[in-house]
Short mmCIF file of C-alpha atoms in Angstrom, two decimals:
data_model
loop_
_atom_site.label_atom_id
_atom_site.label_comp_id
_atom_site.label_asym_id
_atom_site.label_seq_id
_atom_site.Cartn_x
_atom_site.Cartn_y
_atom_site.Cartn_z
CA MET A 855 100.29 130.33 9.80
CA LYS A 856 100.17 128.66 6.52
CA LEU A 857 102.36 125.81 6.13
CA ILE A 858 104.08 125.86 2.74
CA ARG A 859 106.49 122.85 1.48
CA PRO A 860 109.44 123.74 -0.79
CA GLY A 861 108.14 123.19 -3.96
CA GLU A 862 104.66 124.33 -3.77
CA PRO A 863 103.34 127.56 -5.10
CA GLY A 864 104.42 131.09 -3.37
CA PHE A 865 107.34 128.96 -1.31
CA TRP A 866 110.04 131.41 -2.67
CA ASP A 867 107.68 134.39 -2.30
CA PRO A 868 109.19 136.07 1.15
CA ALA A 869 105.61 137.14 2.16
CA LYS A 870 104.57 133.99 2.26
CA PHE A 871 108.01 131.73 3.36
CA LEU A 872 109.00 134.12 6.52
CA PRO A 873 105.62 134.16 8.48
CA MET A 874 106.78 130.57 9.16
CA LEU A 875 109.14 131.61 11.17
CA SER A 876 109.63 133.52 14.44
CA VAL A 877 111.40 136.87 15.43
CA ARG A 878 111.38 139.01 18.27
CA PRO A 879 109.61 142.25 18.23
CA LYS A 880 110.85 144.99 19.73
CA GLU A 881 108.68 144.98 22.90
CA GLY A 882 110.11 141.60 23.47
CA GLY A 883 109.02 137.78 23.27
CA LEU A 884 108.52 135.52 20.15
CA VAL A 885 106.12 136.17 17.54
CA ARG A 886 105.42 135.01 14.03
CA MET A 887 106.63 137.27 10.87
CA GLU A 888 103.32 138.20 9.68
CA MET A 889 103.26 141.12 7.39
CA ASP A 890 100.87 143.03 9.02
CA GLY A 891 101.29 145.70 12.06
CA GLU A 892 104.85 146.54 12.84
CA PHE A 893 105.88 144.28 9.95
CA ALA A 894 103.56 145.62 7.34
CA HIS A 895 106.15 147.61 5.23
CA GLN A 896 108.05 144.43 4.77
CA LEU A 897 105.64 143.87 1.94
CA VAL A 898 107.38 146.48 -0.23
CA LEU A 899 111.17 144.24 0.62
CA ALA A 900 109.22 141.05 -0.37
CA ALA A 901 108.08 142.44 -3.67
CA ALA A 902 111.20 144.07 -4.44
CA ILE A 903 112.90 140.40 -3.65
CA ILE A 904 110.37 138.73 -6.45
CA ARG A 905 111.44 141.16 -9.04
CA CYS A 906 115.34 140.58 -8.59
CA TYR A 907 114.28 137.34 -9.06
CA ARG A 908 112.61 137.42 -11.62
CA GLU A 909 115.04 139.83 -13.61
CA GLN A 910 118.31 138.80 -12.10
CA LYS A 911 119.06 141.99 -10.61
CA TRP A 912 120.63 142.67 -7.55
CA LEU A 913 118.68 144.82 -4.88
CA GLY A 914 119.92 148.19 -3.21
CA HIS A 915 118.24 149.31 -0.14
CA VAL A 916 118.08 152.42 1.57
CA LYS A 917 116.43 152.10 4.61
CA PRO A 918 115.61 154.11 8.34
CA ARG A 919 117.10 153.26 11.16
CA GLN A 920 115.71 150.37 13.12
CA GLU A 921 113.24 149.37 10.37
CA GLY A 922 113.51 145.57 10.37
CA SER A 923 114.83 144.88 6.90
CA SER A 924 118.26 143.17 8.69
CA THR A 925 116.18 140.63 9.73
CA PHE A 926 113.86 140.20 6.75
CA PHE A 927 116.77 140.02 4.26
CA ALA A 928 118.25 137.28 6.56
CA GLY A 929 115.69 135.38 6.33
CA GLY A 930 115.84 135.36 2.92
CA ALA A 931 119.11 134.14 3.13
CA TYR A 932 118.52 131.21 5.21
CA GLN A 933 115.70 129.97 2.89
CA ASN A 934 118.14 129.87 0.05
CA ALA A 935 120.94 127.68 2.39
CA ALA A 936 118.13 125.62 3.85
CA PHE A 937 115.94 124.96 0.89
CA ARG A 938 118.35 124.98 -2.10
CA LYS A 939 120.97 121.90 -3.08
CA GLY A 940 124.49 123.39 -3.19
CA CYS A 941 123.97 127.03 -1.90
CA TYR A 942 126.28 129.21 -0.21
CA ALA A 943 124.53 132.03 1.44
CA ALA A 944 126.68 134.67 3.34
CA LEU A 945 125.22 137.26 6.06
CA LEU A 946 128.45 140.06 6.04
CA ALA A 947 128.10 142.71 8.81
CA ASN A 948 129.81 145.98 9.20
CA LYS A 949 130.74 145.01 12.56
CA LYS A 950 131.44 141.85 15.00
CA ASP A 951 128.57 142.68 17.37
CA VAL A 952 126.16 142.80 14.24
CA ALA A 953 127.55 139.42 12.82
CA LYS A 954 126.83 138.00 16.57
CA LYS A 955 123.26 139.31 16.16
CA LEU A 956 122.83 137.98 12.83
CA ASN A 957 123.71 134.77 13.71
CA ARG A 958 121.32 134.71 16.62
CA ILE A 959 118.43 135.40 14.26
CA ALA A 960 119.44 132.77 12.06
CA MET A 961 119.52 130.57 14.41
CA ARG A 962 116.42 131.19 15.70
CA PHE A 963 114.97 131.41 12.36
CA TRP A 964 115.97 127.15 12.01
CA GLN A 965 114.61 126.69 15.12
CA THR A 966 111.13 127.94 14.57
CA THR A 967 110.83 126.36 11.23
CA PRO A 968 107.92 123.84 10.93
CA ARG A 969 109.45 120.57 12.04
CA GLU A 970 107.66 119.20 8.52
CA ILE A 971 110.24 121.18 6.32
CA ARG A 972 113.06 122.03 8.78
CA PRO A 973 116.36 120.37 7.46
CA PRO A 974 118.87 118.96 9.93
CA ARG A 975 121.73 120.77 10.68
CA ASP A 976 125.45 120.47 11.68
CA THR A 977 125.39 121.11 15.47
CA GLN A 978 128.99 121.14 15.65
CA LEU A 979 129.08 125.20 14.01
CA LYS A 980 129.28 128.26 16.58
CA ARG A 981 128.39 130.28 13.88
CA GLY A 982 126.32 130.09 10.96
CA LEU A 983 124.22 127.15 9.80
CA GLU A 984 125.22 123.89 7.80
CA PHE A 985 123.16 121.60 6.03
CA PRO A 986 125.01 118.36 5.26
CA GLY A 987 122.08 116.75 3.50
CA LEU A 988 122.11 119.61 1.12
CA ASP A 989 125.87 120.62 0.96
CA SER A 990 124.61 124.33 1.50
CA ARG A 991 125.33 126.41 4.12
CA LEU A 992 124.90 129.94 5.52
CA ASP A 993 127.90 131.95 6.86
CA ILE A 994 127.70 134.76 8.73
CA ALA A 995 130.88 136.92 9.19
CA SER A 996 132.16 140.40 9.59
CA VAL A 997 134.70 142.65 7.45
CA MET A 998 136.56 143.17 10.76
CA ASP A 999 137.51 139.42 10.49
CA ASP A 1000 140.34 137.64 8.34
CA GLU A 1001 139.36 136.48 5.26
CA PRO A 1002 135.55 136.58 5.82
CA LEU A 1003 134.26 135.08 2.61
CA ARG A 1004 137.00 132.37 2.33
CA GLY A 1005 136.90 132.85 -1.36
CA ASP A 1006 134.22 130.98 -1.85
CA THR A 1007 131.14 131.67 -4.25
CA ILE A 1008 128.20 132.66 -3.31
CA GLN A 1009 124.66 132.18 -4.38
CA PHE A 1010 122.70 134.83 -1.74
CA LEU A 1011 124.94 137.35 -0.50
CA LEU A 1012 123.48 140.01 2.24
CA CYS A 1013 125.59 142.94 3.22
CA THR A 1014 124.41 145.42 5.89
CA GLU A 1015 125.57 148.94 6.72
CA VAL A 1016 127.42 149.57 3.50
CA GLY A 1017 127.66 153.16 3.58
CA GLN A 1018 129.60 152.73 7.14
CA PRO A 1019 133.58 153.39 7.32
CA GLN A 1020 134.29 149.92 8.21
CA TRP A 1021 133.66 148.60 4.72
CA ARG A 1022 136.75 150.63 3.66
CA SER A 1023 138.62 151.03 6.61
CA SER A 1024 141.36 148.46 6.25
CA GLY A 1025 142.47 149.94 2.99
CA GLU A 1026 140.59 147.46 0.58
CA ASP A 1027 136.99 148.10 -0.20
CA ALA A 1028 135.41 144.99 0.97
CA PHE A 1029 132.09 145.53 -0.50
CA VAL A 1030 133.87 145.31 -3.98
CA ALA A 1031 135.64 141.94 -2.90
CA ALA A 1032 132.36 140.91 -2.13
CA LEU A 1033 130.61 141.47 -5.20
CA ASN A 1034 133.04 140.07 -6.88
CA ALA A 1035 132.55 136.51 -4.88
CA VAL A 1036 128.96 136.11 -6.38
CA PRO A 1037 128.04 135.04 -9.99
CA ASP A 1038 126.35 137.49 -12.51
CA ARG A 1039 123.69 134.56 -13.20
CA TYR A 1040 121.92 133.17 -10.71
CA GLY A 1041 123.43 134.84 -7.86
CA MET A 1042 121.90 137.48 -5.72
CA VAL A 1043 123.28 140.27 -3.76
CA VAL A 1044 121.44 142.46 -1.15
CA ALA A 1045 123.34 145.56 0.02
CA GLU A 1046 121.44 147.79 2.56
CA SER A 1047 122.14 150.75 4.49
CA THR A 1048 121.31 153.93 6.21
CA PRO A 1049 122.38 156.89 4.39
CA ARG A 1050 125.63 158.29 4.88
CA HIS A 1051 127.66 160.36 2.96
CA TYR A 1052 128.15 161.67 -0.32
CA GLY A 1053 130.72 158.85 -2.37
CA ASP A 1054 129.86 155.69 0.27
CA ALA A 1055 128.87 152.24 -1.07
CA MET A 1056 125.32 152.92 -1.17
CA HIS A 1057 125.25 156.62 -2.76
CA GLU A 1058 127.48 154.92 -5.66
CA ILE A 1059 125.02 151.82 -5.84
CA ILE A 1060 122.29 154.77 -6.39
CA ILE A 1061 123.88 156.17 -8.81
CA ASP A 1062 124.44 153.28 -10.36
CA ALA A 1063 121.00 152.00 -10.75
CA GLU A 1064 120.29 155.19 -12.76
CA LYS A 1065 122.41 153.95 -15.60
CA PRO A 1066 120.48 151.86 -18.58
CA ASN A 1067 121.24 147.87 -18.11
CA SER A 1068 122.46 148.25 -14.10
CA LYS A 1069 122.54 145.61 -12.48
CA TRP A 1070 120.99 146.98 -9.23
CA LEU A 1071 117.57 147.45 -8.53
CA ILE A 1072 116.76 150.26 -5.57
CA CYS A 1073 114.14 150.14 -2.73
CA PHE A 1074 113.63 153.11 -0.60
CA ILE A 1075 111.48 152.75 2.21
CA PRO A 1076 110.86 156.50 4.13
CA TRP A 1077 110.56 156.49 7.47
CA THR A 1078 107.09 157.67 7.80
CA MET A 1079 105.98 153.97 6.08
CA ILE A 1080 106.66 152.73 9.61
CA VAL A 1081 103.79 152.13 11.58
CA GLU A 1082 106.16 152.20 15.29
CA TYR A 1083 107.21 156.21 14.25
CA ARG A 1084 103.68 157.61 15.07
CA LYS A 1085 102.81 158.95 18.95
CA ASP A 1086 99.41 160.26 20.08
CA PRO A 1087 99.82 164.47 20.26
CA HIS A 1088 99.33 166.04 23.73
CA PRO A 1089 95.77 167.73 23.33
CA LYS A 1090 97.73 171.28 23.69
CA TRP A 1091 101.02 170.42 21.83
CA LYS A 1092 101.91 172.79 18.95
CA PRO A 1093 105.29 171.63 16.73
CA ARG A 1094 108.08 174.01 17.18
CA THR A 1095 109.31 175.85 13.92
CA GLU A 1096 111.39 173.63 12.66
CA VAL A 1097 109.15 170.37 12.97
CA LEU A 1098 106.34 172.29 11.42
CA ASP A 1099 108.36 173.50 8.30
CA TYR A 1100 109.15 169.68 7.91
CA SER A 1101 106.04 168.31 8.60
CA ASN A 1102 104.55 171.13 5.86
CA LYS A 1103 107.53 170.30 3.55
CA TYR A 1104 107.02 166.06 3.91
CA GLY A 1105 103.14 166.19 4.36
CA LEU A 1106 103.52 164.63 8.19
CA THR A 1107 100.43 163.24 9.80
CA LYS A 1108 100.13 164.89 14.00
CA GLU A 1109 101.24 161.60 14.83
CA GLN A 1110 104.30 161.19 12.96
CA ALA A 1111 105.22 165.13 13.81
CA TYR A 1112 104.73 164.55 17.58
CA TRP A 1113 106.76 161.37 17.54
CA MET A 1114 109.35 163.21 15.23
CA GLU A 1115 109.65 166.05 18.12
CA THR A 1116 109.50 163.78 20.91
CA VAL A 1117 111.38 161.05 19.93
CA GLY A 1118 113.16 160.92 16.70
CA LEU A 1119 114.76 164.43 17.03
CA PRO A 1120 116.17 163.69 20.57
CA LYS A 1121 117.60 160.46 19.38
CA CYS A 1122 119.72 162.34 16.86
CA ARG A 1123 120.73 165.06 19.56
CA ASN A 1124 118.10 167.49 18.00
CA GLN A 1125 120.38 167.78 14.98
CA MET A 1126 117.84 167.98 12.00
CA GLN A 1127 120.28 166.87 9.26
CA ARG A 1128 121.20 163.62 11.52
CA PHE A 1129 117.50 163.10 11.67
CA ILE A 1130 117.21 163.35 7.89
CA THR A 1131 120.28 161.23 7.75
CA GLU A 1132 119.00 158.59 10.26
CA TYR A 1133 115.51 158.62 9.30
CA PRO A 1134 115.14 159.89 5.66
CA PRO A 1135 112.18 161.07 4.26
CA ASN A 1136 113.29 160.47 0.69
CA ILE A 1137 116.05 159.16 -1.41
CA VAL A 1138 116.77 163.02 -2.75
CA ASP A 1139 117.81 164.52 0.54
CA CYS A 1140 119.28 161.73 2.81
CA PHE A 1141 122.80 161.75 1.85
CA SER A 1142 124.92 164.40 3.33
CA MET A 1143 128.53 165.57 3.08
CA ALA A 1144 130.01 168.14 5.59
CA GLY A 1145 126.58 168.19 7.57
CA GLU A 1146 124.88 169.69 4.23
CA PRO A 1147 122.46 167.75 1.93
CA ILE A 1148 124.08 166.59 -1.17
CA PHE A 1149 121.09 166.88 -3.21
CA ASN A 1150 118.73 169.84 -2.06
CA SER A 1151 115.10 169.10 -3.08
CA ASP A 1152 114.52 172.85 -3.38
CA VAL A 1153 117.36 173.59 -5.71
CA LEU A 1154 116.53 170.86 -7.92
CA THR A 1155 113.12 171.89 -8.18
CA LYS A 1156 114.29 175.26 -9.10
CA TRP A 1157 116.38 173.80 -11.66
CA MET A 1158 113.93 171.89 -13.22
CA ASN A 1159 111.65 174.63 -13.57
CA ARG A 1160 114.08 175.94 -15.62
CA ILE A 1161 114.43 173.49 -18.20
#
């Protein structure tokens, strides 16, 4: 681990800052958040964040299940709260249990920050982190809470799983309300979600990002980029028809196809459309409505060939 102090070159690059912190990998224990192996794909997220900082854009991230981006972006929010004077950062989750999990992650980040640069915190808070010496804080809440953001202006906001129905279940669009708490200049929003349905908040972000001068930048990571979604096949294994068709269409390796058939699909009740939603292969086919793709790539290809 290389210690980088505030003010030194590269400090605000997540690929250099986050490896100073520790996370719980899926096999348990604690490891430094190095951008290799299990976390290699997060170099893409780091590059996207840096671009958003430079261009003053907000980031919409479409992700596969269990990809680790919530932890990654929580680290970015923690960095802003812990090392910027007067910064209010917030993690807004779709569920209360997710908010509790994010709180544990944020606390772990503070605990594993090198002592040479770790700022003192208010030890009275049960949720979130407050740094009195900087007049900064990191709040963690759920859209199911009463007034989760308390009407404050937020400099860094992470909204998790914005495609989930909890964001609109109260009759008020909590995502829109959250966005209005962030200033247009010098404010950062990260909205992330696995794809859900046509017209959900993430789908609307993607549509908006296509417009000229949109505030949104889209970062998409297919499941095939995730190292752990691979499994060495049995020597005599032959993929069943639907897996073979999917594999040929999206160019899977044998290891990816075997993982899909023996792990991924069973987790999705062996429903192909559910698998495509939970583990999107591309940003075209992943949104669904009534169990069918909204954008069918085969149909779109035929239309393009007619032009």
